[in-house]
Amino acid sequence: MAFREYKIGARMFGLAFGSSMFITLYMAAVDISSVSVSQIGLHRQLGFGRAGGFSYEDPFLRGWAKPTQVILAVDPKTGAAIDPVTAYVYEKDVPFPNGIRHPRILGDGPRELSEGRGRIGEADDAVGAVFLTHEVEVNGELVPYIENATATRGWIPAETLAKVPDNKRLQVGKGKIMFVREGCWWCHTLLPEQTQDWQYFGAPPMLGDFNGESPTAFGSDRKAPDLTHVGSRNSSREWMMIHFFNPRLVQPHSIMPRYDYLWGDKDASGNTIDYDGWRSAYNEYAAGKSIVPPDVPVPHKDSEARALIDFVLNLK
Amino acid sequence: MAWKFDNPLQTLTTEDQNQAARDLWEGESLGGIKEDNNRLPQPVVTLLILTIITAFMITFPLWGQRPTAAIYEEYIALMDDPNVQAMSDEKAMKYIVNTVKSQGSKWAALQERHPLEMDDLRMIKDQIIELQNQSAYMQDYTVVGDKVVIANFEGNYRADGTRERHQPYWDKGYTIDIFFIVIFCVSVIIAVKRLPNYSFKPDHSKHH
Amino acid sequence: MFKYLLAREEDIPAGSAAIFFGFSSIIWFVVGTALGSFNAAKLAFPDFVTGIEMLSFGHMRQVHVLAVILGWISMAFAMAMMYITPALGNTKLWSEKLGIWNCFIWNIGLSVGLCGLWFGITSGREYSDMPFVIDVVIIGGLLIPLCLNVIMTIKTRRTQGIYTTNWFFGAATFMVIIVFAVGNSPEFFQLTGLTEAYLTWWFAHNVLGLWITPVAAAISYYIVPKVTGNPLYSHRIGHLHFWSVVVFYSTPAAHHIMSSPLPEWLKSFASVEGVLILVPAIAFVSNLLLTMTGKWNMFIENIEIKFTITGVLLAIPLNMQGGFQQTRAINWYIHGTGWIVAHAHLALLGFSTFLEAAAVYYGLQTLLRRKLYSLALANFHFWMLLIGFATYWISMTIAGLIQGAGKIYEVPYIDVVIAEHPYMIARWVGGTMVFLGNCVWMFNMWKTIRVGTVIPDGRLPHELAYER
């Protein structure tokens, strides 16, 4: 028996599928990749590091090999006091974000400045680097760029970290990992909508606010407040701490899960946290048998809770 | 029927069988484009056309837009009127709204959708006047509470190279759509009209 | 199953791969809906199970989603392909052995991937949550062998033409490979920013549009003519359906993030194409319902037709929602609310699950040559699915409208949470009903293998009367 061949059909299929892919992938990619990064975009990618999800250097999403965001009040090289400046410290072997590895994604203006003035091409994985961000006016427009302070000012990452007290360090990169791993973004979106909720959740992002960040974790199903600008609405570290440990201590109607397990075994002063004791004390409080809820332990500086709180407070 | 590594997509059909099938296929008289040769049912075609028209009509941004600075320009111009300043806030606002309405504003619908009070107007007045002095495109600015901020849409380019910053009523996305749909309709009409009569009934009762 | 992994091709009975896929899919359905019910309970009662990282909502949610999509839906699809494609080609499956290995790797790979997600190993991208090492396994171990088997079976068919169902099977198995490869490229190549966000939703859209929707529709193109005995109403409308799926369903990916700062032209384009999803929908629904002409009594009497036609009817509200909710004029109100969650469940739990359940019911009876154990239990399963789903859908739609109102009037968010609470409980009740119904189904199928009446040669399962 002879078989009918479907040559025309197969070619038509290729044409139809191909042209829709051409429009939705090629044309879209050309347009999106022409976007120049904004100051916010630089801040985000330098703070979060290369990947916020699974990666070779952090396969179990424990927050390994992530940068630290610090507020520097002294010049780490000379020791002289300077105006406080936010610096992004990449220690040895912490992978650089994509804007450093592939400067093309910064967009033309920021790339030229970052490579020329900022000398980001000289950043070296084996040494690490300290980055700063700036914004300068070029032809009447503000153009942001990255400065590799290790090359321009001789700031060594390890020395820089040594000059910063713990309360001026934000473990934002590790915190982003916690945010993704714990699925915060299943309920809390990171995208105030273009037409709505400006007043309540703050301004929606602009086109260049995401270059170099991955994953963007916009979220699709908002069961809880948008967090894009949460650090501006509520900057209380203590409130965040209590809220993460048991949200119903500060908001009785909240349906957020408790994230007490992020505290780990020890609290800030090195004491073992007695979870069972805390829960039974809380249950008594919730049942109305006691008037005061049990105290929430302060998280240890290396705990995952600390990193997550840093991340959330840094969302401004 | 094992895997053949050197020819993974081998066919059981020989070349002369193919040729015979092709001759049969091409020799069949299926009728021309204008003939009534088993066309799609009329209701389906009607629904198709209706869907395409609906698709364009409903995708324009009709609701959900924030007020732009442009719609309050006329209000703000009236604020300095000595008449208005003599009145109480409530009366003044009513007067302003009625005056603008009677003059026939370009933004009448949006003004009605985004009413505000005299206090709101006072908070945005200076910001709007400053933008007017810079001769900025007022539609590019959104009024959010007490602030007038640049809108975050990045739409069509204007002749002077700046970008429109409001939701587009027409842009190149719609133009691509028109080409795409026209090509689809032409291809499908040709393909469907050229099809041979088809009566295939699956029957696998003898197998398995 | 294991004894066939290393057996010679000739020694493997025809239909083995389909049977294994069928039972795997039922088990994954039970697992997936159990997870769904558990998650819903946590949303309704936040202190339900607490303090254990593995059992927190953020770790469980994506496991539910992917267990249902890749376990239940996709494995039921593979099952359907492995018996429908050869049946329509009047031939055998190209390689049973490849099919069995495919099923084996599918179960192993999915279990490993889901355990990883459960443990927190995720790429942080919705629907493409699996880390890229698992994505490689999905593409290379799951999808390419399936595509190869289906396309080679079509190629070695012993019929003149290719029936509508097989166009869809062949095209969809091919397209889903492209969709997985391109959709996960941000992970393979470290693409970032809006490109990453857009490709995430490009994937999420196309895995539904080019895999789940067309394959589910293709199944009903087989089941309805087969069981009712009516020929398909119109081959030409089938063409319209197929080509409009390829053209209109593959383009509107951007409509999932209408509220993000993507280029406006892309959103305008996607939005129009999004409404045009109604074209394949109208073609599909009208074709199937017209095929039923004269046989509507089977909608009541026959369990496979009952499932299939319910699925087809649910495609009507599904596409009406899907077409219109993504336009700028409507999306601003309902974006990111429970409305979307309800819509997603209408697509996966309503429309496609009912069609797949019919395929699995019918296929397993045909392949095992056993009449279904109990019609009463099957009917119970049907009504548990339908009522459970309806409860879920209605409650989440209402919750979504409340959230939408809360969003545009910008009320304090906690008021929205309080207002939604009764609907969260209803959602949990609905989800639990679906889960219980599936347990009954698993029992029914198990009894069918054990004690179902043997179907004599030359007869089809639906021609025999039920004994229970």
mmCIF file of C-alpha atoms in Angstrom, chain C residues 29-323:
data_model
loop_
_atom_site.group_PDB
_atom_site.id
_atom_site.type_symbol
_atom_site.label_atom_id
_atom_site.label_comp_id
_atom_site.label_asym_id
_atom_site.label_seq_id
_atom_site.Cartn_x
_atom_site.Cartn_y
_atom_site.Cartn_z
ATOM 1 C CA PHE C 29 -2.831 11.778 40.244
ATOM 2 C CA VAL C 30 -3.545 10.453 43.721
ATOM 3 C CA VAL C 31 -0.213 11.794 44.974
ATOM 4 C CA GLY C 32 -0.654 15.158 43.258
ATOM 5 C CA THR C 33 -4.162 15.757 44.538
ATOM 6 C CA ALA C 34 -3.158 14.621 48.029
ATOM 7 C CA LEU C 35 -0.473 17.304 47.961
ATOM 8 C CA GLY C 36 -3.006 19.805 46.653
ATOM 9 C CA SER C 37 -5.415 19.021 49.440
ATOM 10 C CA PHE C 38 -2.620 19.335 52.006
ATOM 11 C CA ASN C 39 -1.538 22.701 50.614
ATOM 12 C CA ALA C 40 -5.109 23.977 50.595
ATOM 13 C CA ALA C 41 -5.458 22.938 54.219
ATOM 14 C CA LYS C 42 -2.398 25.028 55.054
ATOM 15 C CA LEU C 43 -3.900 28.067 53.357
ATOM 16 C CA ALA C 44 -7.116 27.648 55.270
ATOM 17 C CA PHE C 45 -5.487 26.772 58.604
ATOM 18 C CA PRO C 46 -1.969 28.216 58.685
ATOM 19 C CA ASP C 47 -0.968 26.370 61.849
ATOM 20 C CA PHE C 48 -2.121 22.998 60.457
ATOM 21 C CA VAL C 49 1.364 21.459 60.263
ATOM 22 C CA THR C 50 4.055 23.828 61.308
ATOM 23 C CA GLY C 51 7.712 24.127 62.115
ATOM 24 C CA ILE C 52 8.918 21.463 59.649
ATOM 25 C CA GLU C 53 10.779 22.862 56.686
ATOM 26 C CA MET C 54 9.886 20.019 54.309
ATOM 27 C CA LEU C 55 6.175 20.390 55.017
ATOM 28 C CA SER C 56 5.925 24.155 54.752
ATOM 29 C CA PHE C 57 3.718 25.637 52.059
ATOM 30 C CA GLY C 58 6.569 27.168 50.108
ATOM 31 C CA HIS C 59 8.221 23.765 49.712
ATOM 32 C CA MET C 60 5.044 21.859 48.869
ATOM 33 C CA ARG C 61 3.274 24.090 46.406
ATOM 34 C CA GLN C 62 5.496 23.507 43.383
ATOM 35 C CA VAL C 63 5.625 19.767 44.141
ATOM 36 C CA HIS C 64 1.833 19.670 43.806
ATOM 37 C CA VAL C 65 1.876 21.634 40.555
ATOM 38 C CA LEU C 66 4.569 19.586 38.867
ATOM 39 C CA ALA C 67 3.351 16.224 40.206
ATOM 40 C CA VAL C 68 0.031 16.947 38.576
ATOM 41 C CA ILE C 69 1.384 18.370 35.307
ATOM 42 C CA LEU C 70 4.299 16.022 34.687
ATOM 43 C CA GLY C 71 3.008 13.032 36.638
ATOM 44 C CA TRP C 72 -0.710 12.838 36.093
ATOM 45 C CA ILE C 73 -1.434 14.878 32.967
ATOM 46 C CA SER C 74 1.676 14.185 30.931
ATOM 47 C CA MET C 75 1.860 10.501 31.809
ATOM 48 C CA ALA C 76 -1.799 10.054 30.973
ATOM 49 C CA PHE C 77 -0.975 11.721 27.658
ATOM 50 C CA ALA C 78 1.902 9.324 27.084
ATOM 51 C CA MET C 79 -0.438 6.466 27.916
ATOM 52 C CA ALA C 80 -3.014 7.710 25.437
ATOM 53 C CA MET C 81 -0.399 8.192 22.753
ATOM 54 C CA MET C 82 0.976 4.729 23.223
ATOM 55 C CA TYR C 83 -2.313 3.013 22.513
ATOM 56 C CA ILE C 84 -4.188 5.504 20.341
ATOM 57 C CA THR C 85 -1.368 6.229 17.884
ATOM 58 C CA PRO C 86 -0.858 2.564 16.906
ATOM 59 C CA ALA C 87 -4.604 1.922 16.887
ATOM 60 C CA LEU C 88 -5.175 4.771 14.451
ATOM 61 C CA GLY C 89 -2.254 3.678 12.305
ATOM 62 C CA ASN C 90 -3.465 0.073 12.263
ATOM 63 C CA THR C 91 -0.035 -0.980 13.469
ATOM 64 C CA LYS C 92 1.992 -1.709 16.573
ATOM 65 C CA LEU C 93 3.848 0.794 18.680
ATOM 66 C CA TRP C 94 7.185 1.479 17.027
ATOM 67 C CA SER C 95 9.083 0.239 20.074
ATOM 68 C CA GLU C 96 7.408 -1.150 23.181
ATOM 69 C CA LYS C 97 10.791 -1.415 24.817
ATOM 70 C CA LEU C 98 11.525 2.251 24.312
ATOM 71 C CA GLY C 99 8.080 2.952 25.721
ATOM 72 C CA ILE C 100 8.774 0.914 28.828
ATOM 73 C CA TRP C 101 12.133 2.546 29.360
ATOM 74 C CA ASN C 102 10.449 5.881 28.798
ATOM 75 C CA CYS C 103 7.932 5.127 31.540
ATOM 76 C CA PHE C 104 10.673 3.867 33.858
ATOM 77 C CA ILE C 105 12.876 6.946 33.411
ATOM 78 C CA TRP C 106 9.812 9.178 33.659
ATOM 79 C CA ASN C 107 8.878 7.813 37.072
ATOM 80 C CA ILE C 108 12.445 7.856 38.370
ATOM 81 C CA GLY C 109 13.283 11.293 36.972
ATOM 82 C CA LEU C 110 10.082 12.830 38.204
ATOM 83 C CA SER C 111 10.492 11.338 41.681
ATOM 84 C CA VAL C 112 14.046 12.645 41.924
ATOM 85 C CA GLY C 113 13.077 16.070 40.607
ATOM 86 C CA LEU C 114 10.088 16.396 42.913
ATOM 87 C CA CYS C 115 12.060 15.259 45.960
ATOM 88 C CA GLY C 116 14.609 17.911 45.049
ATOM 89 C CA LEU C 117 11.895 20.559 44.829
ATOM 90 C CA TRP C 118 10.482 19.348 48.098
ATOM 91 C CA PHE C 119 13.902 19.753 49.646
ATOM 92 C CA GLY C 120 14.115 23.277 48.216
ATOM 93 C CA ILE C 121 16.280 22.631 45.143
ATOM 94 C CA THR C 122 14.517 24.874 42.679
ATOM 95 C CA SER C 123 15.327 27.265 39.906
ATOM 96 C CA GLY C 124 12.855 29.770 41.311
ATOM 97 C CA ARG C 125 10.862 30.025 38.098
ATOM 98 C CA GLU C 126 7.189 29.198 38.155
ATOM 99 C CA TYR C 127 6.234 26.057 36.164
ATOM 100 C CA SER C 128 9.873 25.550 35.143
ATOM 101 C CA ASP C 129 10.828 25.092 38.781
ATOM 102 C CA MET C 130 13.020 22.090 38.132
ATOM 103 C CA PRO C 131 16.771 22.856 38.238
ATOM 104 C CA PHE C 132 18.431 22.597 34.845
ATOM 105 C CA VAL C 133 20.004 19.201 35.462
ATOM 106 C CA ILE C 134 16.507 17.749 35.831
ATOM 107 C CA ASP C 135 15.344 19.723 32.797
ATOM 108 C CA VAL C 136 17.965 17.904 30.736
ATOM 109 C CA VAL C 137 16.565 14.583 31.964
ATOM 110 C CA ILE C 138 13.035 15.721 31.144
ATOM 111 C CA ILE C 139 13.999 16.682 27.612
ATOM 112 C CA GLY C 140 16.368 13.800 26.882
ATOM 113 C CA GLY C 141 14.820 10.994 28.899
ATOM 114 C CA LEU C 142 11.123 11.795 28.826
ATOM 115 C CA LEU C 143 10.134 13.926 25.892
ATOM 116 C CA ILE C 144 12.502 12.949 23.076
ATOM 117 C CA PRO C 145 11.875 9.164 23.434
ATOM 118 C CA LEU C 146 8.135 9.821 23.561
ATOM 119 C CA CYS C 147 8.281 12.028 20.472
ATOM 120 C CA LEU C 148 10.403 9.466 18.659
ATOM 121 C CA ASN C 149 8.034 6.649 19.494
ATOM 122 C CA VAL C 150 4.949 8.579 18.460
ATOM 123 C CA ILE C 151 6.342 9.988 15.238
ATOM 124 C CA MET C 152 7.895 6.698 14.169
ATOM 125 C CA THR C 153 4.629 4.897 14.885
ATOM 126 C CA ILE C 154 2.834 7.401 12.690
ATOM 127 C CA LYS C 155 5.479 6.943 10.038
ATOM 128 C CA THR C 156 5.207 3.147 10.067
ATOM 129 C CA ARG C 157 1.402 3.223 10.005
ATOM 130 C CA ARG C 158 -0.570 0.955 7.694
ATOM 131 C CA THR C 159 -3.266 3.431 6.767
ATOM 132 C CA GLN C 160 -3.406 5.987 3.975
ATOM 133 C CA GLY C 161 -4.052 9.190 5.785
ATOM 134 C CA ILE C 162 -3.210 10.406 9.257
ATOM 135 C CA TYR C 163 -6.218 10.925 11.491
ATOM 136 C CA THR C 164 -6.699 14.255 13.289
ATOM 137 C CA THR C 165 -5.670 12.817 16.660
ATOM 138 C CA ASN C 166 -2.313 11.786 15.290
ATOM 139 C CA TRP C 167 -1.553 15.199 13.786
ATOM 140 C CA PHE C 168 -1.929 16.610 17.235
ATOM 141 C CA PHE C 169 0.086 13.870 18.912
ATOM 142 C CA GLY C 170 2.942 14.136 16.445
ATOM 143 C CA ALA C 171 3.028 17.929 16.438
ATOM 144 C CA ALA C 172 2.594 18.323 20.200
ATOM 145 C CA THR C 173 5.312 15.846 21.160
ATOM 146 C CA PHE C 174 7.642 17.718 18.847
ATOM 147 C CA MET C 175 6.625 21.173 20.022
ATOM 148 C CA VAL C 176 6.892 20.331 23.705
ATOM 149 C CA ILE C 177 10.572 19.478 23.227
ATOM 150 C CA ILE C 178 11.169 22.921 21.729
ATOM 151 C CA VAL C 179 9.118 24.508 24.482
ATOM 152 C CA PHE C 180 11.121 22.829 27.224
ATOM 153 C CA ALA C 181 14.448 23.584 25.577
ATOM 154 C CA VAL C 182 13.690 27.252 24.907
ATOM 155 C CA GLY C 183 11.667 27.829 28.063
ATOM 156 C CA ASN C 184 14.499 26.614 30.258
ATOM 157 C CA SER C 185 17.212 28.414 28.329
ATOM 158 C CA PRO C 186 17.465 31.120 31.018
ATOM 159 C CA GLU C 187 18.830 28.399 33.299
ATOM 160 C CA PHE C 188 21.064 26.771 30.725
ATOM 161 C CA PHE C 189 22.560 30.050 29.534
ATOM 162 C CA GLN C 190 22.071 32.264 32.590
ATOM 163 C CA LEU C 191 19.711 34.655 30.833
ATOM 164 C CA THR C 192 18.562 37.348 33.206
ATOM 165 C CA GLY C 193 16.147 40.159 33.855
ATOM 166 C CA LEU C 194 13.053 40.674 31.764
ATOM 167 C CA THR C 195 14.268 38.061 29.285
ATOM 168 C CA GLU C 196 14.180 35.514 32.076
ATOM 169 C CA ALA C 197 10.788 36.698 33.281
ATOM 170 C CA TYR C 198 9.370 36.645 29.770
ATOM 171 C CA LEU C 199 10.763 33.197 28.964
ATOM 172 C CA THR C 200 9.398 31.829 32.228
ATOM 173 C CA TRP C 201 5.934 32.786 31.096
ATOM 174 C CA TRP C 202 6.665 31.860 27.522
ATOM 175 C CA PHE C 203 7.283 28.377 28.849
ATOM 176 C CA ALA C 204 4.289 28.362 31.171
ATOM 177 C CA HIS C 205 2.016 29.504 28.372
ATOM 178 C CA ASN C 206 3.301 27.167 25.702
ATOM 179 C CA VAL C 207 3.494 24.069 27.831
ATOM 180 C CA LEU C 208 -0.247 24.544 28.304
ATOM 181 C CA GLY C 209 -0.968 25.768 24.812
ATOM 182 C CA LEU C 210 1.158 23.432 22.736
ATOM 183 C CA TRP C 211 1.159 20.377 24.956
ATOM 184 C CA ILE C 212 -1.712 20.050 27.390
ATOM 185 C CA THR C 213 -4.545 21.662 25.426
ATOM 186 C CA PRO C 214 -3.946 20.095 21.988
ATOM 187 C CA VAL C 215 -3.166 16.624 23.324
ATOM 188 C CA ALA C 216 -6.220 16.629 25.571
ATOM 189 C CA ALA C 217 -8.319 17.723 22.599
ATOM 190 C CA ALA C 218 -6.737 15.052 20.404
ATOM 191 C CA ILE C 219 -7.738 12.366 22.889
ATOM 192 C CA SER C 220 -11.365 13.388 22.641
ATOM 193 C CA TYR C 221 -11.104 13.336 18.833
ATOM 194 C CA TYR C 222 -10.412 9.629 19.268
ATOM 195 C CA ILE C 223 -12.661 8.672 22.179
ATOM 196 C CA VAL C 224 -15.888 10.272 20.967
ATOM 197 C CA PRO C 225 -16.032 8.741 17.449
ATOM 198 C CA LYS C 226 -14.708 5.450 18.759
ATOM 199 C CA VAL C 227 -17.195 4.959 21.544
ATOM 200 C CA THR C 228 -20.264 6.522 19.936
ATOM 201 C CA GLY C 229 -19.600 4.996 16.530
ATOM 202 C CA ASN C 230 -20.297 8.329 14.814
ATOM 203 C CA PRO C 231 -17.621 9.552 12.399
ATOM 204 C CA LEU C 232 -15.975 12.851 13.301
ATOM 205 C CA TYR C 233 -18.342 15.642 12.282
ATOM 206 C CA SER C 234 -15.878 17.561 10.143
ATOM 207 C CA HIS C 235 -12.347 16.887 9.058
ATOM 208 C CA ARG C 236 -12.136 20.484 7.871
ATOM 209 C CA ILE C 237 -12.986 21.938 11.248
ATOM 210 C CA GLY C 238 -10.302 19.626 12.602
ATOM 211 C CA HIS C 239 -7.886 21.362 10.258
ATOM 212 C CA LEU C 240 -9.034 24.752 11.443
ATOM 213 C CA HIS C 241 -8.472 23.595 15.023
ATOM 214 C CA PHE C 242 -5.009 22.227 14.357
ATOM 215 C CA TRP C 243 -3.665 25.194 12.439
ATOM 216 C CA SER C 244 -5.129 27.756 14.780
ATOM 217 C CA VAL C 245 -3.560 25.956 17.749
ATOM 218 C CA VAL C 246 -0.168 26.135 16.104
ATOM 219 C CA VAL C 247 -0.562 29.756 15.070
ATOM 220 C CA PHE C 248 -2.664 31.389 17.801
ATOM 221 C CA TYR C 249 -1.811 29.322 20.852
ATOM 222 C CA SER C 250 1.951 29.621 20.438
ATOM 223 C CA THR C 251 2.044 33.428 20.336
ATOM 224 C CA PRO C 252 0.346 35.104 23.333
ATOM 225 C CA ALA C 253 2.927 34.225 26.011
ATOM 226 C CA ALA C 254 3.380 37.860 27.040
ATOM 227 C CA HIS C 255 -0.231 38.133 28.173
ATOM 228 C CA HIS C 256 0.707 36.383 31.419
ATOM 229 C CA ILE C 257 2.694 39.417 32.543
ATOM 230 C CA MET C 258 0.559 42.243 31.201
ATOM 231 C CA SER C 259 1.256 44.224 34.367
ATOM 232 C CA SER C 260 5.037 44.038 34.059
ATOM 233 C CA PRO C 261 7.186 46.568 32.195
ATOM 234 C CA LEU C 262 7.537 44.461 29.036
ATOM 235 C CA PRO C 263 7.578 46.350 25.710
ATOM 236 C CA GLU C 264 4.034 47.516 25.037
ATOM 237 C CA TRP C 265 3.946 46.232 21.450
ATOM 238 C CA LEU C 266 4.615 42.720 22.674
ATOM 239 C CA LYS C 267 1.680 42.961 25.050
ATOM 240 C CA SER C 268 -0.624 44.376 22.377
ATOM 241 C CA PHE C 269 0.341 41.601 20.008
ATOM 242 C CA ALA C 270 -0.061 38.903 22.641
ATOM 243 C CA SER C 271 -3.361 40.281 23.767
ATOM 244 C CA VAL C 272 -5.022 40.053 20.349
ATOM 245 C CA GLU C 273 -3.586 36.600 19.778
ATOM 246 C CA GLY C 274 -4.839 35.683 23.229
ATOM 247 C CA VAL C 275 -8.432 36.416 22.271
ATOM 248 C CA LEU C 276 -7.940 34.415 19.092
ATOM 249 C CA ILE C 277 -7.418 31.327 21.241
ATOM 250 C CA LEU C 278 -11.193 31.247 20.915
ATOM 251 C CA VAL C 279 -10.757 30.109 17.296
ATOM 252 C CA PRO C 280 -9.315 26.663 18.105
ATOM 253 C CA ALA C 281 -11.654 26.478 21.063
ATOM 254 C CA ILE C 282 -14.774 27.063 18.973
ATOM 255 C CA ALA C 283 -13.553 24.677 16.298
ATOM 256 C CA PHE C 284 -12.831 21.971 18.852
ATOM 257 C CA VAL C 285 -15.996 22.261 20.894
ATOM 258 C CA SER C 286 -18.319 22.552 17.909
ATOM 259 C CA ASN C 287 -16.684 19.619 16.158
ATOM 260 C CA LEU C 288 -16.978 17.306 19.141
ATOM 261 C CA LEU C 289 -20.486 18.305 20.150
ATOM 262 C CA LEU C 290 -21.725 17.901 16.576
ATOM 263 C CA THR C 291 -20.097 14.478 16.447
ATOM 264 C CA MET C 292 -22.320 13.505 19.362
ATOM 265 C CA THR C 293 -25.441 14.053 17.243
ATOM 266 C CA GLY C 294 -27.926 11.266 17.812
ATOM 267 C CA LYS C 295 -25.881 9.679 20.588
ATOM 268 C CA TRP C 296 -26.523 12.049 23.459
ATOM 269 C CA ASN C 297 -27.977 9.200 25.518
ATOM 270 C CA MET C 298 -24.384 7.977 25.880
ATOM 271 C CA PHE C 299 -23.531 11.167 27.766
ATOM 272 C CA ILE C 300 -25.657 9.715 30.565
ATOM 273 C CA GLU C 301 -25.085 6.030 30.060
ATOM 274 C CA ASN C 302 -21.457 5.658 29.094
ATOM 275 C CA ILE C 303 -18.759 6.596 31.575
ATOM 276 C CA GLU C 304 -16.040 7.416 29.004
ATOM 277 C CA ILE C 305 -18.353 9.697 27.043
ATOM 278 C CA LYS C 306 -19.544 11.253 30.272
ATOM 279 C CA PHE C 307 -15.989 12.194 31.173
ATOM 280 C CA THR C 308 -15.055 13.295 27.669
ATOM 281 C CA ILE C 309 -18.066 15.458 26.987
ATOM 282 C CA THR C 310 -17.843 17.044 30.429
ATOM 283 C CA GLY C 311 -14.273 17.967 29.582
ATOM 284 C CA VAL C 312 -15.341 19.357 26.212
ATOM 285 C CA LEU C 313 -18.122 21.390 27.820
ATOM 286 C CA LEU C 314 -15.686 22.758 30.406
ATOM 287 C CA ALA C 315 -13.557 23.985 27.509
ATOM 288 C CA ILE C 316 -16.250 26.589 26.837
ATOM 289 C CA PRO C 317 -15.918 28.580 30.101
ATOM 290 C CA LEU C 318 -12.189 27.855 30.074
ATOM 291 C CA ASN C 319 -11.608 29.553 26.754
ATOM 292 C CA MET C 320 -14.097 32.312 27.392
ATOM 293 C CA GLN C 321 -12.131 33.177 30.529
ATOM 294 C CA GLY C 322 -8.776 32.574 28.903
ATOM 295 C CA GLY C 323 -9.539 34.666 25.867
#
